[in-house]
Amino acid sequence: LEMSADVVASENLMLLLAQGMGRQAAHDLVHELIARYKQTGIPILELLLRHPGVEGRYDAAQLQRAAHPAHYTGLSAEIAAAIRAAFP
């Protein structure tokens, strides 16, 4: 389960990275990092922070937040509120 948490949050990381490097480059980088993570067990965030294309270009705290699965909820809060409002 811990291993899959890294991969689940990788989409959120990709969206953040895409803002600075473009969608395709971010997708390719995250895909590469997931493969390396599966081979080595080194967390994706650690690999990302050491990557030459990322190092120094992004705020580490912002990347850490994006990589944490608890912060990757998408629109779930808004969807839940809309459902709650529709069925009082």
Backbone as a chain_set.jsonl record, in Angstrom:
{"seq": "LEMSADVVASENLMLLLAQGMGRQAAHDLVHELIARYKQTGIPILELLLRHPGVEGRYDAAQLQRAAHPAHYTGLSAEIAAAIRAAFP", "coords": {"N": [[0.825, -1.2, 0.0], [1.943, 1.249, 0.786], [3.768, 1.596, -1.264], [2.09, 1.963, -3.463], [0.922, 4.392, -2.824], [2.812, 6.356, -3.411], [2.796, 6.208, -6.195], [0.135, 6.855, -6.805], [-0.041, 9.568, -6.056], [1.632, 10.596, -7.924], [0.429, 11.586, -10.217], [-0.573, 14.043, -9.447], [1.835, 15.333, -8.932], [2.813, 15.393, -11.536], [1.027, 17.187, -12.742], [1.701, 19.537, -11.438], [4.415, 19.814, -12.19], [4.082, 20.117, -14.929], [3.31, 22.734, -15.256], [5.651, 24.168, -15.343], [7.363, 22.861, -17.123], [5.99, 21.867, -19.226], [3.387, 19.739, -20.484], [3.907, 17.197, -21.781], [6.665, 16.744, -21.297], [6.645, 16.671, -18.502], [5.007, 14.453, -18.087], [6.559, 12.412, -19.263], [8.826, 12.511, -17.598], [7.762, 11.859, -15.052], [6.816, 9.299, -15.602], [9.252, 7.992, -16.118], [10.416, 8.244, -13.568], [8.665, 6.734, -11.988], [9.163, 4.175, -12.978], [11.863, 3.925, -12.207], [11.542, 4.077, -9.459], [10.083, 1.727, -8.957], [12.054, -0.127, -9.562], [14.131, 0.464, -7.779], [13.086, 1.205, -5.288], [13.419, 3.658, -4.2], [11.843, 6.545, -3.082], [9.56, 8.378, -5.163], [9.445, 11.167, -4.894], [11.944, 11.748, -3.763], [13.648, 10.912, -5.84], [12.797, 12.717, -7.757], [13.485, 15.233, -6.635], [16.208, 15.084, -6.841], [16.654, 15.045, -9.515], [18.203, 16.383, -12.404], [16.738, 18.082, -14.137], [14.859, 19.169, -12.534], [15.848, 19.916, -10.08], [16.337, 22.704, -8.109], [14.611, 24.201, -9.699], [12.022, 24.058, -8.866], [9.993, 24.597, -5.978], [10.796, 22.844, -3.121], [9.083, 22.296, -0.951], [6.572, 22.672, -2.069], [6.551, 20.626, -3.961], [6.711, 18.44, -2.22], [4.283, 18.645, -0.893], [2.517, 18.231, -3.038], [3.176, 15.617, -3.617], [2.207, 14.142, -1.541], [-0.221, 11.818, -0.734], [-2.503, 12.484, 0.78], [-3.043, 15.078, 0.145], [-3.987, 14.988, -2.339], [-6.794, 15.095, -3.531], [-8.369, 15.901, -5.509], [-11.409, 16.902, -6.902], [-13.036, 15.967, -4.918], [-14.049, 17.01, -2.429], [-15.696, 19.117, -3.288], [-17.519, 17.692, -4.841], [-18.693, 16.017, -2.932], [-19.91, 17.99, -1.317], [-21.77, 19.042, -3.119], [-23.423, 16.834, -3.523], [-24.373, 16.472, -0.942], [-25.806, 18.848, -0.674], [-27.736, 18.458, -2.612], [-29.251, 16.396, -1.606], [-30.693, 16.898, 1.016]], "CA": [[0.0, 0.0, 0.0], [2.828, 2.413, 0.817], [4.354, 1.743, -2.588], [1.098, 2.508, -4.386], [0.649, 5.791, -2.467], [3.743, 7.159, -4.198], [2.363, 6.21, -7.592], [-1.14, 7.567, -6.875], [0.226, 11.008, -5.987], [2.492, 11.02, -9.031], [-0.353, 12.373, -11.178], [-0.591, 15.403, -8.914], [3.177, 15.862, -9.205], [2.907, 15.66, -12.966], [0.279, 18.407, -13.027], [2.508, 20.648, -10.941], [5.6, 19.931, -13.043], [3.666, 20.558, -16.266], [3.215, 24.196, -15.266], [6.954, 24.742, -15.639], [8.136, 22.184, -18.172], [5.104, 21.381, -20.279], [2.67, 18.504, -20.153], [4.555, 15.979, -22.267], [7.927, 16.564, -20.573], [6.305, 16.263, -17.137], [4.509, 13.076, -18.176], [7.7, 11.53, -19.511], [9.668, 12.486, -16.411], [7.091, 11.096, -13.992], [6.825, 7.895, -16.037], [10.627, 7.521, -15.875], [10.643, 8.15, -12.13], [7.894, 5.6, -11.479], [9.924, 2.967, -13.345], [13.044, 3.857, -11.335], [11.034, 3.791, -8.116], [9.738, 0.301, -8.895], [13.298, -0.89, -9.609], [15.044, 0.758, -6.665], [12.399, 1.45, -4.027], [13.663, 5.042, -3.773], [10.596, 7.282, -3.287], [9.479, 9.227, -6.343], [9.795, 12.538, -4.539], [13.407, 11.81, -3.597], [14.218, 10.857, -7.188], [12.445, 13.963, -8.42], [14.265, 16.34, -6.088], [17.598, 14.931, -7.287], [16.714, 15.042, -10.977], [18.797, 17.633, -12.894], [15.748, 18.941, -14.765], [13.937, 19.667, -11.514], [16.63, 20.461, -8.972], [16.47, 24.149, -8.101], [13.59, 24.869, -10.525], [10.738, 23.98, -8.183], [10.045, 24.695, -4.531], [10.745, 21.497, -2.552], [7.892, 22.167, -0.104], [5.422, 22.544, -2.97], [6.622, 19.274, -4.513], [6.395, 17.512, -1.128], [2.834, 18.699, -0.677], [1.87, 17.589, -4.192], [3.483, 14.188, -3.607], [1.555, 13.482, -0.412], [-1.551, 11.373, -1.18], [-3.578, 13.148, 1.524], [-3.319, 16.362, -0.491], [-4.44, 14.734, -3.701], [-8.194, 14.689, -3.435], [-9.087, 16.377, -6.688], [-12.639, 17.643, -6.65], [-13.884, 15.152, -4.05], [-14.749, 17.836, -1.439], [-16.759, 19.823, -3.986], [-18.514, 16.704, -5.251], [-19.413, 15.626, -1.713], [-20.766, 19.112, -0.915], [-22.881, 19.13, -4.075], [-24.327, 15.726, -3.238], [-25.002, 16.776, 0.34], [-26.781, 19.911, -0.92], [-28.818, 17.926, -3.448], [-30.028, 15.44, -0.804], [-30.642, 17.378, 2.417]], "C": [[0.862, 1.253, 0.0], [3.421, 2.667, -0.563], [3.349, 2.37, -3.548], [0.764, 3.96, -4.066], [1.558, 6.723, -3.252], [3.257, 7.306, -5.642], [1.051, 6.974, -7.753], [-0.9, 9.068, -6.918], [1.075, 11.496, -7.15], [1.723, 11.823, -10.072], [-0.407, 13.832, -10.732], [0.766, 16.077, -9.132], [3.31, 16.25, -10.673], [2.188, 16.956, -13.326], [1.056, 19.637, -12.572], [3.727, 20.881, -11.84], [5.249, 20.49, -14.422], [3.575, 22.073, -16.363], [4.545, 24.833, -15.662], [7.703, 24.106, -16.794], [7.28, 21.67, -19.32], [4.556, 20.007, -19.945], [3.43, 17.238, -20.56], [5.857, 15.706, -21.526], [7.661, 16.102, -19.148], [5.821, 14.822, -17.113], [5.664, 12.102, -18.355], [8.593, 11.4, -18.279], [9.038, 11.649, -15.306], [7.056, 9.615, -14.345], [8.208, 7.269, -15.78], [10.878, 7.308, -14.384], [9.862, 7.004, -11.499], [8.634, 4.297, -11.776], [11.148, 2.809, -12.441], [12.655, 3.539, -9.902], [10.73, 2.303, -7.957], [10.985, -0.575, -8.899], [14.117, -0.743, -8.33], [14.378, 0.886, -5.303], [12.643, 2.851, -3.475], [12.391, 5.835, -4.073], [10.668, 8.246, -4.47], [9.898, 10.652, -6.022], [11.302, 12.704, -4.389], [14.101, 11.789, -4.954], [13.984, 12.172, -7.922], [13.302, 15.125, -7.937], [15.733, 16.29, -6.511], [17.758, 15.037, -8.798], [17.232, 16.39, -11.479], [17.796, 18.59, -13.54], [14.806, 19.602, -13.78], [14.678, 20.411, -10.41], [16.8, 21.977, -9.105], [15.419, 24.906, -8.909], [12.231, 24.93, -9.843], [10.962, 24.068, -6.684], [9.84, 23.296, -3.935], [9.49, 21.294, -1.713], [6.637, 21.975, -0.952], [5.385, 21.14, -3.589], [6.255, 18.245, -3.451], [4.892, 17.477, -0.887], [2.1, 17.978, -1.819], [2.065, 16.08, -4.17], [2.767, 13.435, -2.492], [0.123, 13.103, -0.801], [-2.707, 12.061, -0.449], [-3.955, 14.483, 0.905], [-3.805, 16.203, -1.929], [-5.863, 14.196, -3.655], [-9.012, 15.164, -4.621], [-10.291, 17.205, -6.303], [-13.552, 16.929, -5.659], [-14.652, 15.975, -3.021], [-15.921, 18.576, -2.094], [-17.878, 18.877, -4.407], [-19.35, 16.279, -4.047], [-20.361, 16.728, -1.251], [-21.971, 19.233, -1.833], [-23.905, 18.018, -3.83], [-25.078, 15.976, -1.946], [-26.083, 17.847, 0.145], [-27.985, 19.395, -1.718], [-29.738, 16.982, -2.675], [-29.981, 15.819, 0.663], [-31.24, 16.421, 3.418]], "O": [[0.556, 2.216, -0.703], [3.561, 3.816, -0.982], [3.717, 3.217, -4.361], [0.356, 4.698, -4.963], [1.114, 7.775, -3.711], [3.307, 8.389, -6.224], [0.873, 7.676, -8.748], [-1.498, 9.766, -7.737], [1.221, 12.704, -7.337], [2.313, 12.666, -10.748], [-0.299, 14.743, -11.552], [0.829, 17.257, -9.476], [3.853, 17.304, -11.003], [2.691, 17.738, -14.133], [1.06, 20.662, -13.255], [4.027, 22.018, -12.205], [6.025, 21.244, -15.009], [3.747, 22.635, -17.445], [4.565, 25.914, -16.251], [8.582, 24.733, -17.386], [7.8, 21.101, -20.28], [5.174, 19.223, -19.224], [3.573, 16.314, -19.76], [6.133, 14.563, -21.162], [8.37, 15.236, -18.636], [6.184, 14.056, -16.22], [5.733, 11.081, -17.67], [9.059, 10.307, -17.956], [9.711, 10.821, -14.693], [7.247, 8.767, -13.474], [8.304, 6.147, -15.283], [11.48, 6.311, -13.985], [10.352, 6.366, -10.567], [8.719, 3.419, -10.917], [11.442, 1.712, -11.966], [13.366, 2.809, -9.21], [11.078, 1.695, -6.945], [10.982, -1.653, -8.305], [14.721, -1.705, -7.856], [15.028, 0.699, -4.275], [12.136, 3.196, -2.408], [11.904, 5.803, -5.204], [11.709, 8.848, -4.736], [10.625, 11.277, -6.794], [11.867, 13.698, -4.844], [15.033, 12.557, -5.191], [14.865, 12.672, -8.62], [13.791, 15.915, -8.745], [16.416, 17.313, -6.539], [18.879, 15.112, -9.301], [16.756, 17.434, -11.032], [17.998, 19.803, -13.49], [14.041, 20.494, -14.146], [14.191, 21.409, -9.878], [17.343, 22.465, -10.097], [15.342, 26.131, -8.816], [11.388, 25.754, -10.197], [12.009, 23.658, -6.182], [8.835, 22.641, -4.211], [8.89, 20.22, -1.76], [5.747, 21.205, -0.591], [4.317, 20.543, -3.724], [5.559, 17.275, -3.749], [4.305, 16.411, -0.701], [1.171, 17.207, -1.577], [1.21, 15.339, -4.655], [2.73, 12.204, -2.507], [-0.665, 13.976, -1.162], [-3.79, 12.202, -1.018], [-5.066, 14.971, 1.113], [-4.006, 17.189, -2.639], [-6.091, 12.989, -3.733], [-10.201, 14.865, -4.728], [-10.196, 18.106, -5.47], [-14.735, 17.259, -5.573], [-15.814, 15.669, -2.756], [-17.009, 18.652, -1.522], [-19.054, 19.231, -4.335], [-20.574, 16.194, -4.136], [-21.487, 16.446, -0.84], [-23.079, 19.5, -1.369], [-25.111, 18.246, -3.923], [-26.28, 15.723, -1.861], [-27.158, 17.756, 0.738], [-29.112, 19.848, -1.517], [-30.891, 16.794, -3.062], [-29.321, 15.157, 1.464], [-31.256, 16.709, 4.614]]}, "num_chains": 1, "name": "protein.A"}
